[in-house]
Coordinates of C-alpha atoms and ligand atoms in Angstrom, one line a residue:
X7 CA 41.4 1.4 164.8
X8 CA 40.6 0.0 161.8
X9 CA 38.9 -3.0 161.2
X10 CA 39.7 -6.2 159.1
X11 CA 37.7 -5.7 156.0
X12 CA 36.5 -9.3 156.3
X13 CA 34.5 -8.7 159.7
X14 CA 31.4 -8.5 157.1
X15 CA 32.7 -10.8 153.9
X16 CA 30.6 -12.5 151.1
X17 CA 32.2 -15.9 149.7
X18 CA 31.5 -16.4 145.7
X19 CA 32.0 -20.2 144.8
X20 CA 31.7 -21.8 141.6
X21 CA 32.4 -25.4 142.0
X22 CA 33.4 -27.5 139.7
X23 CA 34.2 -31.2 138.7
X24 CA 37.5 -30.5 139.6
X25 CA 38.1 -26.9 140.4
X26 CA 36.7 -24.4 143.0
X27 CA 37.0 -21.3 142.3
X28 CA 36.6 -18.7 145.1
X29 CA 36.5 -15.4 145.6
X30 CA 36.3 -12.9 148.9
X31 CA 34.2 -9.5 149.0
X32 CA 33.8 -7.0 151.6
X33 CA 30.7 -5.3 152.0
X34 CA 31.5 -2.9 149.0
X35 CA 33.5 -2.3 146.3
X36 CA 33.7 -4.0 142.9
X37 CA 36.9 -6.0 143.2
X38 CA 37.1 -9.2 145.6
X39 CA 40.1 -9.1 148.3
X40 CA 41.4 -12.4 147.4
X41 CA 40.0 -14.6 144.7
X42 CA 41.8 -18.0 143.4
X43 CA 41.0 -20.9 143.0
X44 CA 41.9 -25.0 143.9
X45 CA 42.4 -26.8 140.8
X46 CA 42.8 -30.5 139.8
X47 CA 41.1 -31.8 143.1
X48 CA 42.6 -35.1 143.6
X49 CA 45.9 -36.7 144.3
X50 CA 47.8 -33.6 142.3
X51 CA 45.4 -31.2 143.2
X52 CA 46.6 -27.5 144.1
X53 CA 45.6 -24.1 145.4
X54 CA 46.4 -20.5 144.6
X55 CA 44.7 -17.7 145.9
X56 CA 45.6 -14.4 145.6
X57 CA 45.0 -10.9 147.1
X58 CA 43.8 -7.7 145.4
X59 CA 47.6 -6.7 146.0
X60 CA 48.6 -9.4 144.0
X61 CA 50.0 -11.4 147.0
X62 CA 49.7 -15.2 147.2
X63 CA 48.4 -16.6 150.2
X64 CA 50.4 -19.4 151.8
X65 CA 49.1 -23.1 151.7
X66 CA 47.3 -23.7 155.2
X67 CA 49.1 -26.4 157.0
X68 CA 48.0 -29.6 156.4
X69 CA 45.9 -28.8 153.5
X70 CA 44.8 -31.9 151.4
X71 CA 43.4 -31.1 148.3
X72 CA 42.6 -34.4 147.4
X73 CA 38.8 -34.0 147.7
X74 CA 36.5 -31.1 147.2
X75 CA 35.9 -31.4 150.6
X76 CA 39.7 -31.2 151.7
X77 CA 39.7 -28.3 149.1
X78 CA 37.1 -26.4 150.8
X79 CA 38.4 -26.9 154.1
X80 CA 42.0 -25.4 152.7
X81 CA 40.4 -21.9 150.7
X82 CA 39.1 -21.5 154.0
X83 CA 41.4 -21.9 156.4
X84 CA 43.9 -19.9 154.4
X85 CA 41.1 -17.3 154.0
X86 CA 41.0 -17.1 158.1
X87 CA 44.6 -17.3 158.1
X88 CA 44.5 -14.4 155.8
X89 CA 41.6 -12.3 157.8
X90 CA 41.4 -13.8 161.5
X91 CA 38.4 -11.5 162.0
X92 CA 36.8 -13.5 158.9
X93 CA 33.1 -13.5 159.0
X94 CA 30.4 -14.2 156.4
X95 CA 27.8 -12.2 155.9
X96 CA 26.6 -14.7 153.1
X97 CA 27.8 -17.2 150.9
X98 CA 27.1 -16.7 146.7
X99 CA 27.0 -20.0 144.7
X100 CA 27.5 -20.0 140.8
X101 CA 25.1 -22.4 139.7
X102 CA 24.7 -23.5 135.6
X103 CA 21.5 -24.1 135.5
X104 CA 18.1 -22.6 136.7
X105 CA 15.6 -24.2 134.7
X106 CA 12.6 -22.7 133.3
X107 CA 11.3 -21.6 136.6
X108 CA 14.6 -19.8 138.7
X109 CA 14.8 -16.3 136.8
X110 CA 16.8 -14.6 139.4
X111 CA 19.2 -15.3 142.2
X112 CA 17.4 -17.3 145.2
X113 CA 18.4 -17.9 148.7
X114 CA 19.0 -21.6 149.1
X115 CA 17.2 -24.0 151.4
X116 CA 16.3 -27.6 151.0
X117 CA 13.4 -27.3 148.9
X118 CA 15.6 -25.3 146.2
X119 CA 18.4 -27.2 146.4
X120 CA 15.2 -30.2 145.7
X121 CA 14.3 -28.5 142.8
X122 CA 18.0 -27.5 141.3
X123 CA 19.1 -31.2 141.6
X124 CA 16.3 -32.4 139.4
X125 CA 17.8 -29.9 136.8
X126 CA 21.1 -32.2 137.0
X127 CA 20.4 -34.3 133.4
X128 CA 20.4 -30.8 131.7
X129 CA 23.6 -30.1 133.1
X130 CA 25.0 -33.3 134.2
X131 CA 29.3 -31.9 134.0
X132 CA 28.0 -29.0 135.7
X133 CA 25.2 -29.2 137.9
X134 CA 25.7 -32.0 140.4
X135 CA 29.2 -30.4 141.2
X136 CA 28.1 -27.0 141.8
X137 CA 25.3 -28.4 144.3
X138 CA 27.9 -30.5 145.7
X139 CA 30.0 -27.0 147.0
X140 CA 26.6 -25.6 148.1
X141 CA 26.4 -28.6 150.3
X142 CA 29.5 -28.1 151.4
X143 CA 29.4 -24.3 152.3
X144 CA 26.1 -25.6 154.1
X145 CA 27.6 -27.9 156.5
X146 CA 30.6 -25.3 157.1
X147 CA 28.5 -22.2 157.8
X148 CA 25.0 -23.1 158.9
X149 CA 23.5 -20.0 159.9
X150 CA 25.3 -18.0 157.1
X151 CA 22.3 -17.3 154.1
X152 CA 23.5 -19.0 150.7
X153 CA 22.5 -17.5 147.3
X154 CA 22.5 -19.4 143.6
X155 CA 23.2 -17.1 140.8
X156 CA 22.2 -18.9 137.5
X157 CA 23.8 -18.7 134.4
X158 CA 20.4 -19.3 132.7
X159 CA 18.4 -16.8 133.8
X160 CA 19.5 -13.5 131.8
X161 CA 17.6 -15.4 129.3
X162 CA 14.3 -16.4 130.5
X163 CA 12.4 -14.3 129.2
X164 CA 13.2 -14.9 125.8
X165 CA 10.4 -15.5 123.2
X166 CA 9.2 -18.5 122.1
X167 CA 10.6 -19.2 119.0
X168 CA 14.2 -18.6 120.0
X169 CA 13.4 -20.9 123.5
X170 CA 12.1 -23.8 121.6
X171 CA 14.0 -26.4 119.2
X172 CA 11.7 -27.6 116.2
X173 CA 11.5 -31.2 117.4
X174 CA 8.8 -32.8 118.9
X175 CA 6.8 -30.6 121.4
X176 CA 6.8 -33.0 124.0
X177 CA 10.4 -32.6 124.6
X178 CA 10.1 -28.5 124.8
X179 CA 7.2 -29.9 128.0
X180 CA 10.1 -31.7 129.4
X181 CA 12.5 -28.9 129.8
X182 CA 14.2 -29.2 126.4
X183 CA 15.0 -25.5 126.2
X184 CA 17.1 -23.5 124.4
X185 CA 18.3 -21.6 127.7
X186 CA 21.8 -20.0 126.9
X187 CA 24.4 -19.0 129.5
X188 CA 26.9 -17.3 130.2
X189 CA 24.1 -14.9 131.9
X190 CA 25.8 -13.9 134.9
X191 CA 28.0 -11.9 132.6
X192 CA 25.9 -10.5 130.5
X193 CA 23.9 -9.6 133.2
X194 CA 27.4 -7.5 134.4
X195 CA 27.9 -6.1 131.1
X196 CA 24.2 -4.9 130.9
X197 CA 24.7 -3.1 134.2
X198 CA 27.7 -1.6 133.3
X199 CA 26.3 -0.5 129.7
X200 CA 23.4 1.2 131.5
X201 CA 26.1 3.2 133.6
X202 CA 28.2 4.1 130.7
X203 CA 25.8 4.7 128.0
X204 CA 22.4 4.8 128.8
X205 CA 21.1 5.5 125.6
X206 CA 22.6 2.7 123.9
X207 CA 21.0 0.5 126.9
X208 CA 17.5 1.9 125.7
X209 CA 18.2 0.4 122.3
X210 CA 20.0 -2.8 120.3
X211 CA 22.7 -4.6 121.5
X212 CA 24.6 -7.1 121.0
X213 CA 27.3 -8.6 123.6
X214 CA 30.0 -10.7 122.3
X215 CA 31.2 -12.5 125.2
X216 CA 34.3 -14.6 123.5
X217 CA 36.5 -16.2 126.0
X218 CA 37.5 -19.9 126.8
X219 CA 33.8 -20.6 126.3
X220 CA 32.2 -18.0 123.8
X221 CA 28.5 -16.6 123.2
X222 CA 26.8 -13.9 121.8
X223 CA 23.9 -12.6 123.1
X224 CA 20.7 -10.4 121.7
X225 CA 19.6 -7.2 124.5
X226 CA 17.0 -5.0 123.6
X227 CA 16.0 -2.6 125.7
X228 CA 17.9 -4.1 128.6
X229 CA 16.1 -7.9 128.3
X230 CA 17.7 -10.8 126.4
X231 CA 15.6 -11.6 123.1
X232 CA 18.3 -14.4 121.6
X233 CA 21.6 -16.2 122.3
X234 CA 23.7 -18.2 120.7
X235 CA 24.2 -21.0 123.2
X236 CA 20.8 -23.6 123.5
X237 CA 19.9 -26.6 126.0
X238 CA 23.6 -26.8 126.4
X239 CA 26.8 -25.0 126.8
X240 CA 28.1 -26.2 123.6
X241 CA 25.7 -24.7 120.7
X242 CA 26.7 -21.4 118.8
X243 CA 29.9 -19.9 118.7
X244 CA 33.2 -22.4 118.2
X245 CA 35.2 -22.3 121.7
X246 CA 38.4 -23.2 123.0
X247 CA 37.3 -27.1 123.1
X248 CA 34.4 -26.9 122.4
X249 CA 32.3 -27.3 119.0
X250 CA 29.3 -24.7 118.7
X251 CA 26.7 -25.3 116.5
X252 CA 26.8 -28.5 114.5
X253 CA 24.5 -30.5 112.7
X254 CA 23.1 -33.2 114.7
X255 CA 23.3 -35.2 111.6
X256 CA 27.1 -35.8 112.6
X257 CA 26.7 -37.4 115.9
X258 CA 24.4 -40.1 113.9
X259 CA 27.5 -40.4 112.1
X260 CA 29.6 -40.3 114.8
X261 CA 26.9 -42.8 116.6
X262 CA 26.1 -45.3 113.3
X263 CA 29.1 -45.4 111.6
X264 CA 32.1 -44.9 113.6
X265 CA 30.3 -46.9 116.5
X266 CA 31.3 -44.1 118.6
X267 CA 29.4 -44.7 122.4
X268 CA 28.2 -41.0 124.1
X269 CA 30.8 -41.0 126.2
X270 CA 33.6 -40.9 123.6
X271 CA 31.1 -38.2 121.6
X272 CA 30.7 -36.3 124.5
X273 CA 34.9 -35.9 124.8
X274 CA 34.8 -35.0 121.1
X275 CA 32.4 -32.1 121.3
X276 CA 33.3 -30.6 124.6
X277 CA 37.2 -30.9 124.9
X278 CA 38.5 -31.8 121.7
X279 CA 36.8 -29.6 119.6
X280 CA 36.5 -25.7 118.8
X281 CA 39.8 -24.1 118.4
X282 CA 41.9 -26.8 119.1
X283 CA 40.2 -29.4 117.1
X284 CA 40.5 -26.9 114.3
X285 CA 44.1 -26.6 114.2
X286 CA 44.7 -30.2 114.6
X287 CA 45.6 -30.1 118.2
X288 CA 47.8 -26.8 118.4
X289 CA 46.2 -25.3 121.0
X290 CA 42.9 -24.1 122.4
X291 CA 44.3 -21.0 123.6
X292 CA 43.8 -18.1 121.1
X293 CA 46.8 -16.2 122.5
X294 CA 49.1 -19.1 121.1
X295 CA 47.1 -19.6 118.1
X296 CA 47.6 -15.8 117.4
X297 CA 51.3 -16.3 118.1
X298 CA 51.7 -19.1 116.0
X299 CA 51.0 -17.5 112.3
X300 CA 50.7 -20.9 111.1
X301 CA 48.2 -22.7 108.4
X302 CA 46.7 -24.5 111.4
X303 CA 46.3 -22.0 113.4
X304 CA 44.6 -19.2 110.2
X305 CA 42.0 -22.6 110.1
X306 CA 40.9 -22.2 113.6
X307 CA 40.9 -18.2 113.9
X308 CA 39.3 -17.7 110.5
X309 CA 36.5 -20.1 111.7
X310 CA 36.5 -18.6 114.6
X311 CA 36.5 -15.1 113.2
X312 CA 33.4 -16.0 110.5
X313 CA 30.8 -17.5 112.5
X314 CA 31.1 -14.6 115.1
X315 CA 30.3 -12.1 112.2
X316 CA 27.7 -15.0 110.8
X317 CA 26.0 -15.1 114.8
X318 CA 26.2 -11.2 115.0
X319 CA 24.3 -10.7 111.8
X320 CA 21.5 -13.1 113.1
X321 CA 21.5 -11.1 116.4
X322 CA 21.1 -7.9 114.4
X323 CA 18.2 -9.6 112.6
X324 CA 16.2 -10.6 115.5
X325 CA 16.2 -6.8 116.7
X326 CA 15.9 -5.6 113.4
X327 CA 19.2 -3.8 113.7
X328 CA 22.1 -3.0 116.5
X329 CA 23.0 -0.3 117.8
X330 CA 25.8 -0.9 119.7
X331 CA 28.2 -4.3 119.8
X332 CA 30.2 -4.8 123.4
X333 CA 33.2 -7.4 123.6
X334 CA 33.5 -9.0 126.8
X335 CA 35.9 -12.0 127.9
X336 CA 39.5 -12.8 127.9
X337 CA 39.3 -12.5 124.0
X338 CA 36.8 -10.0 124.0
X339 CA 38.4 -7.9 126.4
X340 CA 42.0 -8.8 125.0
X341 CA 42.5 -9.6 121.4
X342 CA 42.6 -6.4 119.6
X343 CA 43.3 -9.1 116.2
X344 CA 40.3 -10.7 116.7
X345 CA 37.8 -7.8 117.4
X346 CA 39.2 -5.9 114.4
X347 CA 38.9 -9.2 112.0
X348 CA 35.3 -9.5 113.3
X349 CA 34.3 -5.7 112.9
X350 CA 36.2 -5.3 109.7
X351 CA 33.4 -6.5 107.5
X352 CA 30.3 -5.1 109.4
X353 CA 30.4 -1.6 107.6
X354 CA 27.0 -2.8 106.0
X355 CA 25.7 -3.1 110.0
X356 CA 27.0 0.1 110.7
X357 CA 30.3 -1.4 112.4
X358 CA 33.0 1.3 112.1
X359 CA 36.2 0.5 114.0
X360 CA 38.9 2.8 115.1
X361 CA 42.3 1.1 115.0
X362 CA 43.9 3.3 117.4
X363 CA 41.0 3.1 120.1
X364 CA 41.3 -0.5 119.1
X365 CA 45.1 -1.0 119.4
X366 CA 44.6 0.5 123.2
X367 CA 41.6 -1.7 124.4
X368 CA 39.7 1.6 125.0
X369 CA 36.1 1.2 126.2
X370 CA 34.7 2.8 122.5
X371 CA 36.6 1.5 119.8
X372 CA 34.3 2.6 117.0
X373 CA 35.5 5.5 115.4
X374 CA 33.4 8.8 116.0
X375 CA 30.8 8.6 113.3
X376 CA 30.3 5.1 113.2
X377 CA 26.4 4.2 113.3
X378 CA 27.2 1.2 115.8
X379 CA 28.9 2.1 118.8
X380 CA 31.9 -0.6 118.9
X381 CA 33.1 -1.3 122.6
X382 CA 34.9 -3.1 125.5
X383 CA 33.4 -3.8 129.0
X384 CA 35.4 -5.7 130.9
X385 CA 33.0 -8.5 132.3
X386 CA 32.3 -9.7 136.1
X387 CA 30.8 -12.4 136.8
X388 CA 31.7 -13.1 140.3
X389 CA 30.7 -9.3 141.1
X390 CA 27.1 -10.2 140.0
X391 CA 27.3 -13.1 142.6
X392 CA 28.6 -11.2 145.5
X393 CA 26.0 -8.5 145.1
X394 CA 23.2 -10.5 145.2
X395 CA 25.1 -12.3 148.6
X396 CA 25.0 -8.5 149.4
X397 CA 21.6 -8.1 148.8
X398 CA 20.1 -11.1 150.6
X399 CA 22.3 -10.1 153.6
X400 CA 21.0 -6.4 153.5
X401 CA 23.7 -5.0 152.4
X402 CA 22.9 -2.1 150.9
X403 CA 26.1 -0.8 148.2
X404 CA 25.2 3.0 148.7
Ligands
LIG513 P1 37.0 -18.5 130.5 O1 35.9 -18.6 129.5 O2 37.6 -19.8 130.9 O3 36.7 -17.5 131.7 P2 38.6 -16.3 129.5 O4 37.5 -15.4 129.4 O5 39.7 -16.0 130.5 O6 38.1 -17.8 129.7 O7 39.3 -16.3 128.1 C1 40.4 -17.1 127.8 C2 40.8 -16.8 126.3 O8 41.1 -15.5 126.2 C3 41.9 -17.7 125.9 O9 41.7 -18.2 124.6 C4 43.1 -16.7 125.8 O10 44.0 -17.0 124.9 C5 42.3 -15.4 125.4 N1 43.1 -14.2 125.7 C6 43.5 -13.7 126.9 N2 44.3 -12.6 126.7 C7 44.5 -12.5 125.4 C8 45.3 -11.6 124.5 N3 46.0 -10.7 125.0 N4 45.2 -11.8 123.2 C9 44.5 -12.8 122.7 N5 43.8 -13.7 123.4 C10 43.8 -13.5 124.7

C-alpha cells in the first residue's frame, strides 16, 4: 500500500496583511503538492488552492475567511480534507525581515519571535503580519518545529559601503541598513546556478530578479556583494506599484509643499507608483502594458527597461565585471521583450543575446560566443523555505 504523501508534510506560509499564501511539501521533491493561497481576508475574502495536478481543492465547509485566523483554519482543513493522513513534519514561515543579526533560517521559539518583533518599524506592512501567521501556526501545531526564512539574509554579508546610507552614523547604529530582499530567491537561483553551471557560480553574477516587485542583485563567488533594494522594499529598480530609487528630496516636496501626511506618501510610493504610475494609471501589470503598444505604456517599459541596464552596469562595476546575467521572476522568466530590450545594449559588458534561445525562454539565451553567459532560472522561493523545514526536521533530500 501506498502511503498518502502528506504522512511526513512541510507547510510554507507567507503571511500577509491580507493574503496567506501556502504551500504543501512532502518530504522530497522540488514542487509543493498543493500551494494557493487566501486572499482579501476580510468580509470578501477568498481561497484557492491548488494541486500539483492542477486540481482545485474544494472550500472546507463553513470556512470564514473573514480573519487571518478564519483563513488559517480554512487552508487547513481543506488541506486535511485533501490528505486525511496530513501530518507536519514542520512548519516554514516567510518572514521580510531578519535584521542585522538572523543571517540564516532559525527555528522559532519565544525568544526569536522577541527579537523579530522588535524588527517590526523596519518593516511595519510586512513584519507584524508575517509574525502574526507564525503565531497562528503556533497555536495550531504546538509540537510541530517552525522555521523563519528571511528575505534579508542573502545579503548580510555585504560590505560596508554598500550596507550603509551616507547619513548620520548614528542611524546606521540603529539598524538603518541598506539590507535588500528578495533573498530567498536569489538564494534559489544561486543554488540552481551552482548545479547548472558551476563555473559561472565561481565567478560574477548578476541576478535580475524582475517580477511584481523587481531587484537586481551583485554574487560573486556565490556571496551577495550589492543589491539594488536598501532599508526597504521600495529602493532600486521601478516595480509594478512601486517607485525604486528616488531622491529623497521629493518626499520634502511631497512633505512641505503639497502638505502631503506619511500616510498619503507612503500610498504614493508603494501602490501608486512604478509601472503604473508611469503610464498614468494603465496598469501595473507588464503583460498588459506590453499588450497595450500605447504612448503610456512605451513611458513605463522604457523606464523600466533603462534603469535595469543603468542597475546592471553598477552591478558589473562593484565586481569589476560579470560574467554571467540570470533573469528570474514572472518578467524575468516570462517576457522575452523585456529581456531582449535590456540585453540589446550590453554588447560593451559582453551581453550577447540569441533571439531564438530568447524567443523559446531557453535556460542560455546568449548566443554561443557571447563573453556573458545570458540566462533563465526559474526562481523558488517557497522551495528554499520548505527545505530548510526539511532540514530542521531531519529530513535529509538524498
Ligand atoms: P511577484 O513579485 O508578485 O511574485 P511575479 O514574479 O509573478 O510577481 O511577476 C509578475 C509580473 O510578471 C507581472 O508584471 C506580469 O505581467 C509579468 N509577467 C508574467 N508573465 C509574463 C509574460 N508572459 N510576458 C510579460 N510579462 C509577464
Amino acid at each position: 500500500m501506498t502511503r498518502d504523501p502528506a504522512h511526513q508534510a512541510f507547510l510554507v506560509l507567507n503571511a500577509g496583511s491580507s493574503s496567506l499564501k501556502a504551500a504543501l511539501y512532502g518530504a522530497s521533491g522540488e514542487d509543493p503538492l498543493v500551494s494557493g493561497q487566501a486572499e482579501r481576508i476580510g468580509p470578501e475574502g477568498a481561497l484557492k488552492l491548488k494541486t500539483a495536478a492542477g486540481e482545485i481543492l474544494p472550500l472546507p465547509e463553513g470556512a470564514d475567511l473573514s480573519s487571518h485566523a478564519g483563513a488559517f483554519a480554512a487552508v487547513i482543513a481543506s488541506l486535511r480534507a485533501a490528505y486525511p493522513d496530513l501530518r507536519l513534519a514542520a512548519i516554514g514561515h516567510r518572514v521580510v525581515h531578519g535584521g542585522a543579526d538572523y543571517t540564516a533560517p532559525v527555528r522559532l521559539d519565544a525568544q526569536v519571535m522577541a527579537d523579530l518583533e522588535k524588527l517590526s518599524p523596519f518593516a511595519p506592512l510586512h513584519q507584524p503580519h508575517n509574525l502574526a501567521g507564525v503565531r497562528l501556526a503556533m497555536e495550531a501545531f504546538p509540537e510541530a518545529p517552525q522555521v523563519a526564512c528571511f528575505d534579508t539574509a542573502f545579503h548580510r554579508g555585504q560590505p560596508f559601503v554598500n550596507d550603509t546610507f551616507a547619513i548620520p552614523h548614528r542611524y546606521y547604529e540603529k539598524g538603518v541598513r541598506r539590507y535588500g530582499f528578495h533573498g530567498l530567491s536569489y538564494e534559489y537561483v544561486t543554488g540552481e546556478l551552482a548545479r547548472l553551471a558551476p563555473h559561472l557560480m565561481a565567478g560574477r553574477v548578476v541576478v535580475a530578479h524582475l517580477g511584481n516587485g523587481a531587484s537586481m542583485c551583485a554574487i560573486y563567488r556565490g556571496r551577495s556583494v550589492a543589491s539594488s533594494m536598501g532599508f526597504s522594499a521600495l529602493d532600486g529598480l521601478p516595480m509594478g506599484t512601486r517607485c525604486g530609487q528616488v531622491d529623497p528630496g521629493v518626499l520634502l516636496y511631497m512633505l512641505d509643499q503639497e502638505k502631503l501626511d506619511t500616510a498619503q506618501i507612503r500610498q504614493i510610493l508603494y501602490n501608486e507608483s512604478g509601472l503604473l504610475g508611469l503610464s498614468g494609471g494603465l496598469s501595473n501589470d507588464m503583460r498588459t502594458l506590453e499588450a497595450a503598444d500605447n504612448e503610456q505604456a512605451h513611458r513605463a517599459i522604457d523606464y523600466f527597461v533603462f534603469r535595469t541596464q543603468r542597475e546592471l552596469g553598477a552591478m558589473a562595476a562593484v565586481m569589476g565585471g560579470i560574467d554571467a546575467l540570470v533573469f528570474c521572476g514572472g518578467i524575468g522568466e516570462n517576457s522575452r521583450m523585456i529581456r531582449r530590450r535590456i540585453c540589446e545594449r550590453l554588447g560593451w559588458m559582453g551581453v550577447e543575446i540569441d533571439h531564438g534561445l530568447n524567443a523559446k525562454n531557453a535556460t542560455v539565451i546568449s548566443s554561443e560566443f557571447a563573453r556573458t553567459t545570458a540566462m533563465i532560472v526559474p526562481t523558488k522561493e517557497e522551495l528554499v523555505i520548505a527545505r530548510a523545514a526539511r532540514a530542521v526536521a531531519g529530513v535529509s533530500e538524498g
